[in-house]
PDB file of C-alpha atoms in Angstrom:
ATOM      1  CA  UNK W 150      68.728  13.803  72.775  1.00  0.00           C
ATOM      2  CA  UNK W 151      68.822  11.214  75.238  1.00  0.00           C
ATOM      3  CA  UNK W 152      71.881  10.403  76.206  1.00  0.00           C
ATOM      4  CA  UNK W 153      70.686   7.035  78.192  1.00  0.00           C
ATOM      5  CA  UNK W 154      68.713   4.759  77.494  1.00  0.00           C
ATOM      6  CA  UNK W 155      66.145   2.514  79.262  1.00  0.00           C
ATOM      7  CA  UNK W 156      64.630  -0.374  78.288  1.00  0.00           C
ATOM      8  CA  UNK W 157      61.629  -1.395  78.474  1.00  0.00           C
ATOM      9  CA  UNK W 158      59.519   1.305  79.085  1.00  0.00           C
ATOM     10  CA  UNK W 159      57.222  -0.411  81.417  1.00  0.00           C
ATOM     11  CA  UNK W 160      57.203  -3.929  81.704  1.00  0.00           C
ATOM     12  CA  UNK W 161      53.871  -6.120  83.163  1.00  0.00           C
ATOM     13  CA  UNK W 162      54.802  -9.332  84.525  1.00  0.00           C
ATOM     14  CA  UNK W 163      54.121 -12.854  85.858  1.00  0.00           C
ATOM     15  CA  UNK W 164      54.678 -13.167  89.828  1.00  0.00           C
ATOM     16  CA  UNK W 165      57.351 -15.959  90.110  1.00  0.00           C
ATOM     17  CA  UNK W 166      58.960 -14.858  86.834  1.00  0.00           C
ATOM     18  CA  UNK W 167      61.870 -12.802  86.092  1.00  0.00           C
ATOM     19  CA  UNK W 168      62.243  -9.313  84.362  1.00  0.00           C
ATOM     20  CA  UNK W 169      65.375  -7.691  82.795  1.00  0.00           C
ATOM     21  CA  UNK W 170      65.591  -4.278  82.434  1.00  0.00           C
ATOM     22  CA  UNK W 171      68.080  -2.680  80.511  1.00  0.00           C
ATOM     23  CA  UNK W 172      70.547   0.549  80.672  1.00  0.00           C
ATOM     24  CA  UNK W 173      73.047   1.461  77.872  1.00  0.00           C
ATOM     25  CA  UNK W 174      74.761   4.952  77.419  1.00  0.00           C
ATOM     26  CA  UNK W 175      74.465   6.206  73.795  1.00  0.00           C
ATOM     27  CA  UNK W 176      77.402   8.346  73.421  1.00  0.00           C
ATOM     28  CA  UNK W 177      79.805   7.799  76.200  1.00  0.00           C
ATOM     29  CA  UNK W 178      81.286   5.378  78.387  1.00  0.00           C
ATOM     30  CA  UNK W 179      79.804   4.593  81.442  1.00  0.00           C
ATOM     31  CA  UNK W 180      82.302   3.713  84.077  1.00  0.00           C
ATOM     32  CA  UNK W 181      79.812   3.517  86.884  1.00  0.00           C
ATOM     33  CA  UNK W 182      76.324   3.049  86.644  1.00  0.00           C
ATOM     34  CA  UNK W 183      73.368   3.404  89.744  1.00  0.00           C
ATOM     35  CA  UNK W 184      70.016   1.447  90.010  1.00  0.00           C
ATOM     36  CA  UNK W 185      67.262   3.572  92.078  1.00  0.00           C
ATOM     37  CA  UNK W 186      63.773   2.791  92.683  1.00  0.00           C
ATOM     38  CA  UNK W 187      60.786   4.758  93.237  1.00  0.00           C
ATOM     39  CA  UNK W 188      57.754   3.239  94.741  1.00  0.00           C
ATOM     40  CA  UNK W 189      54.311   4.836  94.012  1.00  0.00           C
ATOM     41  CA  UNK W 190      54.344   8.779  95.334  1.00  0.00           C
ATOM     42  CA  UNK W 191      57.444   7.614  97.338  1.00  0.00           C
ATOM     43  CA  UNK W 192      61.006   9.144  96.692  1.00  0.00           C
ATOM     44  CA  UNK W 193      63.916   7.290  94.767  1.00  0.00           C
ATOM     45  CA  UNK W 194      66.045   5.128  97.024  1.00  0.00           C
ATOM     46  CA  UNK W 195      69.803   4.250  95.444  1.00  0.00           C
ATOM     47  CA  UNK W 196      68.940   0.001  94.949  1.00  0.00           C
ATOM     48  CA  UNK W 197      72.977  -0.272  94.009  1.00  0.00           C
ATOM     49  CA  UNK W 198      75.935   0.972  91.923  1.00  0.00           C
ATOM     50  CA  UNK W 199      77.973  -0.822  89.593  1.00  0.00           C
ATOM     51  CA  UNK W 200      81.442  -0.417  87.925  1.00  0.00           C
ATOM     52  CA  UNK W 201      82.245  -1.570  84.878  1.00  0.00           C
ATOM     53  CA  UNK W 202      84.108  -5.396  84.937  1.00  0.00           C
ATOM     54  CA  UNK W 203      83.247  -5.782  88.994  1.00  0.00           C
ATOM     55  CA  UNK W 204      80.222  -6.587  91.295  1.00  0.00           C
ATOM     56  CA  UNK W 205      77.659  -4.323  92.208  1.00  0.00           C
ATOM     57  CA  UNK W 206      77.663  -2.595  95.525  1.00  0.00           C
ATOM     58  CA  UNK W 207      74.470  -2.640  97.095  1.00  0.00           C
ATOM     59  CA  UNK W 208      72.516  -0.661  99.595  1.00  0.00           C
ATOM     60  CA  UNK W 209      71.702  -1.964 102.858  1.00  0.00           C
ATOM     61  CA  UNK W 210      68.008  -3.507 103.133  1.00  0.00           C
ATOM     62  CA  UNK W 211      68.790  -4.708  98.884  1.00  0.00           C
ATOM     63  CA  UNK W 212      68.708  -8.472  98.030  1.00  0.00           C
ATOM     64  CA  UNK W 213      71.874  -8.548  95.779  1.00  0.00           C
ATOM     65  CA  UNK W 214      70.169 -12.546  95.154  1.00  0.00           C
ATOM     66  CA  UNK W 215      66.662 -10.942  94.203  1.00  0.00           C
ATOM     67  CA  UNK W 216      67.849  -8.048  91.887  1.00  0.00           C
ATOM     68  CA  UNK W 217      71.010  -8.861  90.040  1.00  0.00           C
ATOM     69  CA  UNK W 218      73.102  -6.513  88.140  1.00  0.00           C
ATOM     70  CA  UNK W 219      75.332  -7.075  85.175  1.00  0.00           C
ATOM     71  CA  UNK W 220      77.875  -4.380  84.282  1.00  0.00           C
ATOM     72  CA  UNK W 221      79.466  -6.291  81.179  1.00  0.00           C
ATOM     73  CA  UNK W 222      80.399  -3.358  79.456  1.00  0.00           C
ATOM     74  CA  UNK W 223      81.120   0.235  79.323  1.00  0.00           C
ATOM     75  CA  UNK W 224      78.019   1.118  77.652  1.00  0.00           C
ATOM     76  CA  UNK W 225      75.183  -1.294  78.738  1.00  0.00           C
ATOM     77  CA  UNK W 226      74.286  -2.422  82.984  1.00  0.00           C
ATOM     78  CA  UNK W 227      71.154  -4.660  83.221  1.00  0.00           C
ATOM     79  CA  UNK W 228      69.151  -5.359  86.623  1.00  0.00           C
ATOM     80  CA  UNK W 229      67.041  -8.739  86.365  1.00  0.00           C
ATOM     81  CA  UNK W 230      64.579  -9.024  89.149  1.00  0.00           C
ATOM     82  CA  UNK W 231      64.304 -12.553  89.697  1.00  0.00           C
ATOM     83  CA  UNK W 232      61.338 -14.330  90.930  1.00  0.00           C
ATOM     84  CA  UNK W 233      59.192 -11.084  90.862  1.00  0.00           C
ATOM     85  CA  UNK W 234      56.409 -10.620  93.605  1.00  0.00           C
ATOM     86  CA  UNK W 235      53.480  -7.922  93.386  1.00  0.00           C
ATOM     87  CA  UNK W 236      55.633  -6.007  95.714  1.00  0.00           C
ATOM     88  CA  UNK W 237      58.525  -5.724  93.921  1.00  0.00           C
ATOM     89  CA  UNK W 238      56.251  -3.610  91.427  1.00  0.00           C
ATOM     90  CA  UNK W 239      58.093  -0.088  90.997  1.00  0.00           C
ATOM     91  CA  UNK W 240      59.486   2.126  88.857  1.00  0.00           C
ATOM     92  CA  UNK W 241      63.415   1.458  88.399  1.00  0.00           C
ATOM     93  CA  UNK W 242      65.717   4.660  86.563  1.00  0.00           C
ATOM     94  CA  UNK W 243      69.337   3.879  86.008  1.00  0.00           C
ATOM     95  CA  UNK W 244      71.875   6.375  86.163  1.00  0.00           C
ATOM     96  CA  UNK W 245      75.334   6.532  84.444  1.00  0.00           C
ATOM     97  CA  UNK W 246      78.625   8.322  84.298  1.00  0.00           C
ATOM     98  CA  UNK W 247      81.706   8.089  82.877  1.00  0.00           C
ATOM     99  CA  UNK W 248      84.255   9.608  85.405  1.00  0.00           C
ATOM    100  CA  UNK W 249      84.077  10.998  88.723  1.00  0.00           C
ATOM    101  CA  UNK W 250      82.976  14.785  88.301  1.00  0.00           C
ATOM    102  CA  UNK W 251      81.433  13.873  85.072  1.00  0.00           C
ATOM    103  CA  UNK W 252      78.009  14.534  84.394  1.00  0.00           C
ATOM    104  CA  UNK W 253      75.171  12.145  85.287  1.00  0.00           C
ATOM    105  CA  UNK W 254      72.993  11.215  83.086  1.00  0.00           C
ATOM    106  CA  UNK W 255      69.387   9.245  83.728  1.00  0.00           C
ATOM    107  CA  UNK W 256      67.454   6.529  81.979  1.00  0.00           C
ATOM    108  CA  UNK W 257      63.682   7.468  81.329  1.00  0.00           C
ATOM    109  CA  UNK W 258      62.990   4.705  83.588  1.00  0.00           C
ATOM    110  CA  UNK W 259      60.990   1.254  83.399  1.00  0.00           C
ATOM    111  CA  UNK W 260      57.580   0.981  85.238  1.00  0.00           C
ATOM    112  CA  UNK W 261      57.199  -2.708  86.541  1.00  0.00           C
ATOM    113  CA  UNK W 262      53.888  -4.206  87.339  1.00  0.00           C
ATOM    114  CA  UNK W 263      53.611  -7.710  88.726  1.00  0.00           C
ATOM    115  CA  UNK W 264      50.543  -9.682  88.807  1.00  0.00           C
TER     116      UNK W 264
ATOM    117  CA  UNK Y 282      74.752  10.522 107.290  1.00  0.00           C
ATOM    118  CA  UNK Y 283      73.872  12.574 104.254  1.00  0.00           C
ATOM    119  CA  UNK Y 284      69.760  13.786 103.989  1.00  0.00           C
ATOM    120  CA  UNK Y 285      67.436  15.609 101.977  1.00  0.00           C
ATOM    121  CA  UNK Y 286      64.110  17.269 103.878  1.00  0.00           C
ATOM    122  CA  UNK Y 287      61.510  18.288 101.396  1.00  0.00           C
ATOM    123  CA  UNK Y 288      58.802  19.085 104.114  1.00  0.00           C
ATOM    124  CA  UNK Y 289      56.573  20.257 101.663  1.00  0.00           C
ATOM    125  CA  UNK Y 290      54.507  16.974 100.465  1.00  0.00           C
ATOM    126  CA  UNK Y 291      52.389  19.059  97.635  1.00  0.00           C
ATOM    127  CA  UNK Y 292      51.474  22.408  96.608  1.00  0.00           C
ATOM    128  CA  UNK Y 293      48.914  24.190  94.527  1.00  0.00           C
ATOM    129  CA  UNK Y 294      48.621  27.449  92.869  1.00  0.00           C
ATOM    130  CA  UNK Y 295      46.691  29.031  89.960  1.00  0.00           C
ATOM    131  CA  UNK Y 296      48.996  29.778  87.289  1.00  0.00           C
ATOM    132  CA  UNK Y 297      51.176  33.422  86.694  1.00  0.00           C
ATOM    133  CA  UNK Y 298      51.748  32.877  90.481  1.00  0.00           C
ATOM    134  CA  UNK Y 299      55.015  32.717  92.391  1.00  0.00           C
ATOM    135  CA  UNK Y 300      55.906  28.974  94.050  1.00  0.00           C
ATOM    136  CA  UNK Y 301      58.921  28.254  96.496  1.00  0.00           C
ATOM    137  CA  UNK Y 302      59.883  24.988  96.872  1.00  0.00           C
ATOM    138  CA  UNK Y 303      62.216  24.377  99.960  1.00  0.00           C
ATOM    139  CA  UNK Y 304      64.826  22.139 100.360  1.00  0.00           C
ATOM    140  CA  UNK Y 305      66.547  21.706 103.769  1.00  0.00           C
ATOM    141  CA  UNK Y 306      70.107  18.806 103.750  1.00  0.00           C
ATOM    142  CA  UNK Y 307      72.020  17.569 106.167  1.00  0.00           C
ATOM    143  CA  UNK Y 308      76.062  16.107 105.242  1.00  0.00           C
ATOM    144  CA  UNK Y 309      79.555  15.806 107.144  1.00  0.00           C
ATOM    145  CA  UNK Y 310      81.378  16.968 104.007  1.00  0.00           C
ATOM    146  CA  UNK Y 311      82.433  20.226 103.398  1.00  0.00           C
ATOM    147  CA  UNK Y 312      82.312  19.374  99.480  1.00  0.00           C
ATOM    148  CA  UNK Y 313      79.103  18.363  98.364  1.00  0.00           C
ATOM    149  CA  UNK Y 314      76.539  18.942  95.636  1.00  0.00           C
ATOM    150  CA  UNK Y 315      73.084  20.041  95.266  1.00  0.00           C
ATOM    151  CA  UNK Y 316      70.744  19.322  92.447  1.00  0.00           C
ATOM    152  CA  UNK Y 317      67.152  20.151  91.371  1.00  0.00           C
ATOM    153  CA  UNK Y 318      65.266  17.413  88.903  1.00  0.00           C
ATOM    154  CA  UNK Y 319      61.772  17.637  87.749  1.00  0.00           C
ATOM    155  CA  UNK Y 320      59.906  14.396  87.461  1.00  0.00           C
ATOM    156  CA  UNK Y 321      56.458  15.104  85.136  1.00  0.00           C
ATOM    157  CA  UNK Y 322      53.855  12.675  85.068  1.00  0.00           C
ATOM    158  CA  UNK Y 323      55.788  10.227  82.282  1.00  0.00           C
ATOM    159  CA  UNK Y 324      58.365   9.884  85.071  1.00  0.00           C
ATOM    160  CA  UNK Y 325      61.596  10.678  83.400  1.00  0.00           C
ATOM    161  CA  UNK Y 326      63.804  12.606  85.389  1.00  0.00           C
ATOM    162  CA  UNK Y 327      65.016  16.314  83.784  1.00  0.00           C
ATOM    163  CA  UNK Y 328      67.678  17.785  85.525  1.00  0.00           C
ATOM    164  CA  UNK Y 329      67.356  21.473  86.040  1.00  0.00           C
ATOM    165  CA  UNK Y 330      70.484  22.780  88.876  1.00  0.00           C
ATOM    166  CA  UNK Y 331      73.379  21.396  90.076  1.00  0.00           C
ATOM    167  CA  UNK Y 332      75.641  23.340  93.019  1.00  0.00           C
ATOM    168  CA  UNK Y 333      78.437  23.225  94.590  1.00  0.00           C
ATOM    169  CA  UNK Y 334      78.996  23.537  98.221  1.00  0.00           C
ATOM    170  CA  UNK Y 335      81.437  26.842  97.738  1.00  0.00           C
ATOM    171  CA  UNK Y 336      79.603  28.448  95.641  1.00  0.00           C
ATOM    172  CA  UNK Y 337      76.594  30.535  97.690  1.00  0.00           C
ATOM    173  CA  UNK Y 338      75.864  33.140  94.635  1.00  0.00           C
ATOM    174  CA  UNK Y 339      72.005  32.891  93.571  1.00  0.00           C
ATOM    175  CA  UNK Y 340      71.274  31.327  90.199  1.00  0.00           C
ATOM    176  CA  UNK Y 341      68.295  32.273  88.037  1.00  0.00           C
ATOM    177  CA  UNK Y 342      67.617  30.378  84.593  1.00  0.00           C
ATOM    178  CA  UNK Y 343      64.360  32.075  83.148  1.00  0.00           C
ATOM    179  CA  UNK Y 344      61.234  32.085  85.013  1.00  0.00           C
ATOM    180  CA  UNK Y 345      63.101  29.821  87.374  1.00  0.00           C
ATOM    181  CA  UNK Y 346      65.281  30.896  90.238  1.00  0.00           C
ATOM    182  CA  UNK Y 347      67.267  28.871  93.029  1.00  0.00           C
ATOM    183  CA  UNK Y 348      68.673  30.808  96.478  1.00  0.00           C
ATOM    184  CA  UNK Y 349      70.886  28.569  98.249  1.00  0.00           C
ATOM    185  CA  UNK Y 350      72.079  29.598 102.202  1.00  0.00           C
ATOM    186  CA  UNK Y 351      74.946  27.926 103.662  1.00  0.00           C
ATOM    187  CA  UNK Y 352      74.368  29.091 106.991  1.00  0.00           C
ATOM    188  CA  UNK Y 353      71.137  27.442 107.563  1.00  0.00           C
ATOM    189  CA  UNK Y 354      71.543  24.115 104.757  1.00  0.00           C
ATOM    190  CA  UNK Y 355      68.963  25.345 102.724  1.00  0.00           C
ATOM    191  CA  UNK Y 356      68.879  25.449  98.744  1.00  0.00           C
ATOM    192  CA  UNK Y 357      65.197  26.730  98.020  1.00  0.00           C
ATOM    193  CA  UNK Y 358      63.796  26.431  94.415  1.00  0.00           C
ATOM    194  CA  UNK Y 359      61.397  29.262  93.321  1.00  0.00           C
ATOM    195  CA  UNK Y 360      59.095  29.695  89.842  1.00  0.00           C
ATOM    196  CA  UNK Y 361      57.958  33.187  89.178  1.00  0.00           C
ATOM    197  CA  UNK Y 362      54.765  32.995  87.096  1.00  0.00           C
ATOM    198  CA  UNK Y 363      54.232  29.732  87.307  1.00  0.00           C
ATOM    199  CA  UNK Y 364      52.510  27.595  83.941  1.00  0.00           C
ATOM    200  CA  UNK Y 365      50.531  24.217  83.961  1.00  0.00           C
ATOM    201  CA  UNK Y 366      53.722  22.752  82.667  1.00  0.00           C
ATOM    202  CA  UNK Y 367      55.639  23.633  85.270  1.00  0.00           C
ATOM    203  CA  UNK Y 368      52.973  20.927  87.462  1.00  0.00           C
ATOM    204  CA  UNK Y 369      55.272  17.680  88.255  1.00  0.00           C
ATOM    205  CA  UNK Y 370      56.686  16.514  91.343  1.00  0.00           C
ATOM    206  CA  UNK Y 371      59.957  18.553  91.912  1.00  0.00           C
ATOM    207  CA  UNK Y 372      63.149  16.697  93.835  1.00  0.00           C
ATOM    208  CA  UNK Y 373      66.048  17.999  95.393  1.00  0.00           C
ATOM    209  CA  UNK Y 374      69.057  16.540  95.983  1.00  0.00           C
ATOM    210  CA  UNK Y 375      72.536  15.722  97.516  1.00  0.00           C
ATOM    211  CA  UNK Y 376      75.507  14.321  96.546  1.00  0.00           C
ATOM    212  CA  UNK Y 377      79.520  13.659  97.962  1.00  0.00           C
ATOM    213  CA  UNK Y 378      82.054  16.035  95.666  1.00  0.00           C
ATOM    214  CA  UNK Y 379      81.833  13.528  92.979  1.00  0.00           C
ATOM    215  CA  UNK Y 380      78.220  14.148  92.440  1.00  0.00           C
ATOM    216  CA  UNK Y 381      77.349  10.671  91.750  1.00  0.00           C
ATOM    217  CA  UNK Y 382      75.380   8.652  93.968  1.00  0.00           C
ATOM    218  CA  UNK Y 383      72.424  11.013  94.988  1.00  0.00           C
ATOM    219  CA  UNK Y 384      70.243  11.507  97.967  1.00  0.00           C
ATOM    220  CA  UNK Y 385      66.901  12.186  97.351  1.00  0.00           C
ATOM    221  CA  UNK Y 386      64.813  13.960  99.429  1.00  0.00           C
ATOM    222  CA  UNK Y 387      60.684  12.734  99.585  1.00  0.00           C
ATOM    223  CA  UNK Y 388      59.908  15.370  96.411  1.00  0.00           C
ATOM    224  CA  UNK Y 389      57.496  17.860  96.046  1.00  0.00           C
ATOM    225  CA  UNK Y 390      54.131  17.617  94.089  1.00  0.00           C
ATOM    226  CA  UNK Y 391      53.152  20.944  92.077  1.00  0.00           C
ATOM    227  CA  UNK Y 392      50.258  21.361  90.803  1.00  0.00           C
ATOM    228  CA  UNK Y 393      49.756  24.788  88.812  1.00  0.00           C
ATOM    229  CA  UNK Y 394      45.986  24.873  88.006  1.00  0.00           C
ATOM    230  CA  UNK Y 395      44.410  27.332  84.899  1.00  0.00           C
TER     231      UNK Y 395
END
């Protein structure tokens, strides 16, 4: 069974409003935990990666101010995308671990449309 | 600077053929990993290889079969007899030795057609 878990599925939104999305590991603790994002036919791109109790690290060219990340506990990281534009539509997969050389595990992902 | 080369952007076959998807990287490190997902059309992600840079040995799982060469940074994915199921876009990938934070190459688009 799935071992994380993404939520919502897909998500249609508002521009100007703001979306949270959702990542909790089911059976394990999730030290670290990594935001990609796929555009349409495009490859994923690493958005950021976030420990547990500390700030999220982001990749160059990401608006830490645009997409904030929670990592409040060991089992759940959210990403809100605030003030949403049509081109932040995408599909956004989380990823999570619990140590170094421990198995990753991915999200089934949350396709965001904004209108 | 680690990077993934897919250079094939789609491929189609007629099912009970063979397919080889290639997968050329680039990294510094001497440790590294290299994974194979599947991505079907509902987007989820399923994991199907992960190897490590020291070991070169051939793996096959099934129908499925992956050859990876040190010597020219390749780690090829091939499907004997391919199946309609088996049409989804394909990604390889790299990561440092503690196989977290991936590199993605551009994928690979399969379509296996009746």
């Amino acid at each position: 069974g799935a071992v994380v878990s993404q939520h919502p599925s897909w998500v249609i939104c508002k521009s100007g409003t703001s979306v949270k999305i959702e990542c909790r590991s089911l059976d394990f603790q999730a030290t670290t935990m990594f935001w990609y994002r796929q555009f349409p036919k495009q490859s994923l791109m690493l958005m950021a990666t976030s420990n547990e109790g500390s700030k999220a690290t982001y990749e160059q060219g990401v608006e830490k101010d645009k997409f904030l990340i929670n990592h409040a506990s060991l089992t759940l990281s959210t990403l809100t995308v605030t003030s949403a534009h049509p081109e932040d539509s995408s599909f956004y997969i989380c990823s999570a671990t619990h140590l170094v050389f421990s198995p990753l595990h991915f999200g089934n992902g949350t396709r965001l449309t904004v209108t | 600077a680690q990077k993934v080369t897919q250079a094939q952007t789609e491929i189609s076959v007629v099912e009970k053929e063979d397919v080889t998807l290639d997968c050329v990287y680039e990294t510094r490190d001497t440790t590294y990993y290299l994974f194979w997902y599947k991505q079907p059309p509902s987007g989820e992600l399923v994991f199907l290889i992960r190897r490590n840079s020291f070991d070169e040995q051939n793996e096959i799982s099934g129908r499925y079969s992956w050859n990876f060469q040190k010597s020219t940074s390749s780690f090829n994915f091939t499907i004997t007899a391919s199946q309609v199921v088996d049409s989804a876009v394909y990604f390889c990938a790299l990561s440092e030795a503690s196989f977290q934070k991936l590199v993605f190459g551009t994928g690979t688009r399969l379509l296996v057609s009746p």
